[in-house]
Short mmCIF file of C-alpha atoms in Angstrom, two decimals:
data_model
loop_
_atom_site.label_atom_id
_atom_site.label_comp_id
_atom_site.label_asym_id
_atom_site.label_seq_id
_atom_site.Cartn_x
_atom_site.Cartn_y
_atom_site.Cartn_z
CA MET A 1 48.63 204.49 27.85
CA GLY A 2 49.03 207.20 25.23
CA PHE A 3 46.66 206.94 22.28
CA ALA A 4 49.31 207.60 19.63
CA PHE A 5 51.65 205.00 21.13
CA ALA A 6 48.89 202.41 21.29
CA LEU A 7 48.05 202.79 17.63
CA LEU A 8 51.64 202.09 16.65
CA LEU A 9 51.52 198.69 18.31
CA PRO A 10 51.03 195.70 16.01
CA PHE A 11 47.83 193.73 16.29
CA LEU A 12 46.32 190.87 14.34
CA LEU A 13 43.24 191.55 12.22
CA ILE A 14 41.80 188.45 10.61
CA THR A 15 39.14 189.10 7.98
CA ASN A 16 36.25 186.66 8.19
CA ALA A 17 34.77 185.93 4.76
CA SER A 18 31.49 184.77 6.30
CA GLY A 19 30.73 188.29 7.50
CA ALA A 20 31.03 187.30 11.17
CA ALA A 21 33.05 189.52 13.49
CA PRO A 22 36.77 189.20 12.72
CA ASN A 23 39.45 188.51 15.30
CA TYR A 24 41.43 191.72 15.78
CA LEU A 25 43.77 190.34 18.43
CA ASP A 26 45.43 186.98 19.01
CA THR A 27 47.27 186.78 22.34
CA SER A 28 49.84 184.42 20.82
CA SER A 29 51.06 187.35 18.71
CA TYR A 30 52.64 188.60 21.96
CA PRO A 31 54.39 185.37 23.01
CA SER A 32 56.03 184.62 26.32
CA PRO A 33 57.10 181.31 27.87
CA GLY A 34 54.38 181.63 30.49
CA GLN A 35 51.64 182.27 27.96
CA SER A 36 52.73 179.32 25.83
CA GLN A 37 52.62 176.96 28.81
CA LEU A 38 49.26 178.26 30.03
CA LEU A 39 47.74 177.99 26.55
CA ALA A 40 49.04 174.43 26.28
CA ALA A 41 47.37 173.62 29.60
CA ALA A 42 44.08 175.19 28.48
CA GLU A 43 44.22 173.08 25.31
CA GLY A 44 44.84 169.88 27.25
CA ARG A 45 48.42 169.49 26.03
CA GLY A 46 50.05 168.27 29.20
CA GLN A 47 48.82 168.84 32.73
CA PRO A 48 50.88 171.07 35.03
CA THR A 49 50.83 170.61 38.77
CA ALA A 50 49.09 173.05 41.09
CA LYS A 51 52.47 174.46 42.09
CA GLU A 52 53.44 174.97 38.45
CA LEU A 53 50.14 176.71 37.68
CA ARG A 54 50.58 179.00 40.66
CA SER A 55 54.07 179.96 39.52
CA LEU A 56 53.04 180.51 35.89
CA THR A 57 50.01 182.65 36.69
CA GLU A 58 51.71 184.76 39.33
CA ALA A 59 54.61 185.57 36.98
CA TYR A 60 52.50 186.08 33.85
CA GLU A 61 51.91 189.83 34.07
CA SER A 62 55.56 190.63 34.83
CA ASP A 63 56.62 189.62 31.30
CA PRO A 64 57.08 192.63 28.95
CA ALA A 65 54.98 190.81 26.33
CA TYR A 66 51.94 191.12 28.60
CA LEU A 67 52.18 194.91 28.68
CA LYS A 68 52.33 194.98 24.88
CA LEU A 69 49.33 192.66 24.74
CA VAL A 70 47.03 194.78 26.89
CA GLU A 71 48.12 197.94 25.09
CA ALA A 72 47.20 196.27 21.79
CA TYR A 73 43.87 195.18 23.30
CA GLN A 74 42.92 198.82 23.82
CA GLY A 75 44.86 200.55 21.06
CA GLY A 76 43.99 197.96 18.44
CA LEU A 77 40.28 198.30 19.14
CA TYR A 78 40.44 202.09 18.97
CA ARG A 79 42.22 201.78 15.66
CA TYR A 80 39.64 199.27 14.38
CA PHE A 81 36.83 201.74 15.13
CA LYS A 82 38.88 204.83 14.21
CA VAL A 83 38.20 206.53 17.51
CA ASN A 84 40.41 208.82 19.57
CA PRO A 85 39.73 207.77 23.19
CA GLU A 86 40.83 211.18 24.42
CA LYS A 87 38.05 212.86 22.39
CA PRO A 88 35.34 210.23 21.91
CA ALA A 89 32.20 212.42 22.06
CA ALA A 90 31.49 212.64 18.32
CA TRP A 91 32.24 208.95 17.78
CA LYS A 92 29.99 207.94 20.68
CA LYS A 93 27.11 209.94 19.20
CA LYS A 94 27.45 208.12 15.87
CA ASN A 95 27.68 204.69 17.51
CA ALA A 96 24.83 204.82 20.01
CA LYS A 97 23.57 201.32 19.14
CA LEU A 98 26.95 199.74 19.79
CA LEU A 99 27.45 201.63 23.03
CA LYS A 100 23.93 200.93 24.32
CA GLY A 101 24.56 197.21 24.66
CA ILE A 102 28.00 197.73 26.16
CA ASP A 103 26.52 200.08 28.75
CA ASN A 104 23.80 197.52 29.51
CA TYR A 105 26.44 194.93 30.32
CA VAL A 106 29.38 196.86 31.71
CA GLY A 107 27.40 199.62 33.38
CA SER A 108 29.19 202.34 35.31
CA SER A 109 31.92 202.43 37.93
CA ASP A 110 29.37 204.39 39.99
CA GLU A 111 28.11 201.87 42.57
CA SER A 112 24.69 203.56 42.71
CA MET A 113 23.95 202.05 39.29
CA ALA A 114 23.84 198.56 40.83
CA ASP A 115 20.26 199.05 42.09
CA GLU A 116 18.61 199.14 38.66
CA GLU A 117 15.63 196.78 38.26
CA ILE A 118 17.04 195.17 35.12
CA SER A 119 20.74 194.41 34.97
CA TRP A 120 23.06 191.86 33.45
CA GLN A 121 23.19 190.20 36.89
CA SER A 122 19.42 189.69 37.02
CA ILE A 123 19.32 188.47 33.42
CA ASN A 124 22.23 186.09 33.98
CA GLY A 125 20.43 184.65 36.99
CA LYS A 126 17.34 183.92 34.91
CA LEU A 127 19.38 182.46 32.05
CA ARG A 128 21.15 180.07 34.42
CA GLN A 129 17.83 178.98 35.92
CA LYS A 130 16.24 178.77 32.45
CA GLU A 131 13.50 181.18 33.53
CA LYS A 132 11.43 183.16 31.03
CA LEU A 133 12.53 186.75 30.53
CA THR A 134 10.09 189.65 30.54
CA ALA A 135 9.76 191.69 27.35
CA ALA A 136 11.91 194.43 28.90
CA GLU A 137 14.57 191.92 29.95
CA GLN A 138 14.61 190.35 26.49
CA LYS A 139 15.10 193.79 24.92
CA TYR A 140 17.97 194.46 27.33
CA LEU A 141 19.52 191.09 26.45
CA ASP A 142 19.12 191.66 22.71
CA GLU A 143 20.84 195.04 22.97
CA ILE A 144 23.89 193.40 24.56
CA LYS A 145 23.97 190.70 21.89
CA ALA A 146 23.64 193.31 19.13
CA SER A 147 26.66 195.18 20.48
CA MET A 148 28.70 191.99 20.72
CA ALA A 149 27.90 191.24 17.08
CA LEU A 150 29.43 194.59 16.08
CA LEU A 151 32.66 194.04 18.00
CA PRO A 152 35.72 192.34 16.56
CA THR A 153 36.90 189.53 18.79
CA VAL A 154 39.93 188.38 20.74
CA LYS A 155 41.29 184.85 20.75
CA GLY A 156 43.90 183.18 22.88
CA LEU A 157 44.71 183.08 26.58
CA ALA A 158 42.23 184.50 29.09
CA PHE A 159 41.28 184.02 32.72
CA ARG A 160 38.03 183.97 34.65
CA GLY A 161 37.70 184.37 38.40
CA GLN A 162 34.85 182.64 40.16
CA ALA A 163 34.73 181.83 43.89
CA MET A 164 33.87 178.15 44.30
CA THR A 165 32.62 175.88 47.04
CA PRO A 166 33.83 172.26 46.97
CA GLU A 167 30.40 171.28 45.64
CA ARG A 168 30.58 173.83 42.83
CA PHE A 169 34.05 172.66 41.80
CA ALA A 170 32.93 169.02 41.84
CA SER A 171 29.91 169.82 39.65
CA ILE A 172 32.02 171.11 36.76
CA PRO A 173 32.33 168.36 34.12
CA GLU A 174 35.80 167.12 33.22
CA LYS A 175 36.89 165.81 29.80
CA ALA A 176 33.54 167.11 28.56
CA VAL A 177 31.72 170.18 27.27
CA TRP A 178 30.60 172.66 29.92
CA PRO A 179 27.75 174.79 28.47
CA GLN A 180 27.64 178.43 29.56
CA MET A 181 23.98 179.34 29.88
CA ALA A 182 24.57 183.01 30.69
CA PHE A 183 26.98 185.76 29.69
CA THR A 184 30.47 184.67 30.73
CA SER A 185 33.07 187.27 31.60
CA ALA A 186 36.80 186.66 31.25
CA THR A 187 39.86 188.90 31.22
CA LEU A 188 43.36 189.11 29.79
CA SER A 189 44.58 189.85 33.33
CA TYR A 190 45.25 187.05 35.80
CA SER A 191 45.36 189.49 38.74
CA THR A 192 41.94 190.89 37.77
CA ALA A 193 40.50 187.38 37.55
CA ARG A 194 41.94 186.43 40.92
CA GLY A 195 40.45 189.55 42.47
CA PHE A 196 36.97 188.72 41.17
CA GLY A 197 37.32 185.04 42.06
CA ARG A 198 38.58 185.45 45.60
CA GLY A 199 37.09 182.92 47.99
CA HIS A 200 35.49 183.51 51.39
CA GLU A 201 37.25 181.97 54.38
CA GLY A 202 35.50 178.91 55.72
CA TYR A 203 33.06 178.75 52.81
CA SER A 204 34.69 178.91 49.38
CA TRP A 205 38.08 178.94 47.70
CA THR A 206 39.37 181.15 44.91
CA GLY A 207 38.42 179.70 41.54
CA ILE A 208 40.48 180.43 38.41
CA LEU A 209 39.51 179.34 34.91
CA ILE A 210 42.50 179.28 32.56
CA LEU A 211 40.96 179.54 29.11
CA LYS A 212 41.76 179.46 25.44
CA LEU A 213 39.09 181.59 23.77
CA LYS A 214 38.21 182.10 20.12
CA SER A 215 35.44 184.72 20.33
CA GLY A 216 35.97 187.00 23.32
CA ALA A 217 34.22 190.36 22.86
CA PRO A 218 36.42 193.25 24.11
CA VAL A 219 33.94 195.33 26.10
CA SER A 220 36.26 197.40 28.32
CA PRO A 221 37.90 199.90 25.91
CA LEU A 222 34.67 201.39 24.55
CA THR A 223 33.46 202.31 28.03
CA PHE A 224 36.17 205.02 28.02
CA ASP A 225 35.82 204.60 31.80
CA GLY A 226 38.97 205.48 33.68
CA GLY A 227 37.12 205.67 36.99
CA SER A 228 35.96 208.58 39.11
CA GLY A 229 35.44 209.57 42.72
CA GLY A 230 38.10 207.17 43.89
CA GLN A 231 36.41 204.23 42.15
CA PRO A 232 38.47 202.22 39.65
CA GLY A 233 37.27 202.32 36.07
CA ARG A 234 36.61 199.57 33.56
CA LEU A 235 39.53 200.19 31.21
CA ASP A 236 42.07 198.20 33.23
CA GLU A 237 39.81 195.16 33.58
CA TYR A 238 40.70 194.05 30.01
CA GLU A 239 37.39 192.22 29.88
CA LEU A 240 36.36 189.67 27.26
CA LEU A 241 32.72 188.64 27.07
CA LEU A 242 31.25 185.36 25.83
CA ALA A 243 27.61 185.20 24.74
CA PRO A 244 25.02 182.89 26.35
CA GLY A 245 25.24 179.45 24.80
CA SER A 246 29.03 179.43 24.54
CA LYS A 247 30.68 176.07 25.21
CA LEU A 248 33.87 175.35 27.11
CA PHE A 249 35.58 171.98 26.88
CA VAL A 250 37.14 171.23 30.27
CA HIS A 251 40.42 169.36 29.91
CA ALA A 252 41.38 169.27 33.58
CA LYS A 253 40.52 170.43 37.08
CA ILE A 254 43.33 170.95 39.57
CA LYS A 255 43.10 171.60 43.29
CA ASP A 256 45.76 173.72 45.02
CA GLU A 257 45.44 172.87 48.72
CA GLU A 258 48.29 175.12 49.81
CA ASN A 259 46.90 178.21 48.11
CA GLN A 260 43.20 177.31 48.51
CA THR A 261 42.62 177.68 44.79
CA TYR A 262 40.65 175.64 42.28
CA TYR A 263 41.92 175.68 38.69
CA VAL A 264 39.81 174.77 35.66
CA LEU A 265 41.66 174.33 32.35
CA ALA A 266 39.35 174.72 29.36
CA GLU A 267 39.03 175.94 25.78
CA GLU A 268 36.13 177.45 23.90
CA ARG A 269 34.54 175.12 21.36
#
């Protein structure tokens, strides 16, 4: 995506009088029939069948509106922060605090970085188990939260991929609030979510959360990570991050036997 082209795309910037991070992008500003139906499902307005969900999700990214949406996700954020992604060095130097927390969470496309003693994975594990964090872990966590507080947010349709066993799927509450104890990652891209949520034969199925969000933090663009050494980068993940303590209201759970997929339809409360 060219930087100049991206900045010409329209995006929604909603000023928040309370001083909280504004929404800079609403997915419904790039409407398509598929998005409208998936948002309705995430809001509990009607309940599509498993076959209908499969058809809607698989066709979603082929709509021209989706391409405009993901271009606005990146280009709109660069415009918000007045940064040229092709020459970000000076901007990165001035925004070290913001980038520190993003780097803590997103990390690098270099797989060797996965062996660090403290990572978002280790912190998420402790948060889910309600274990006490060390001082170093708390600092790491606070840096991520500080970065999220500086980011404008995205609202609207998103997806989360999460491989699920039958027991895990059954444990998710329905017609009720589902608290998220740890950082929760979602994406604008259904195909990305499906890749991350792919099940393991004989053990788990692919799990897909179809979500309506109101405060997704756009962490991918400011990595400026297009990949290297044959490894894919973070830019095309179109990631949206929810902070620990976020709440999802689950309207429905749907089981797709034919495609071995569990669907969870929920909205952020």
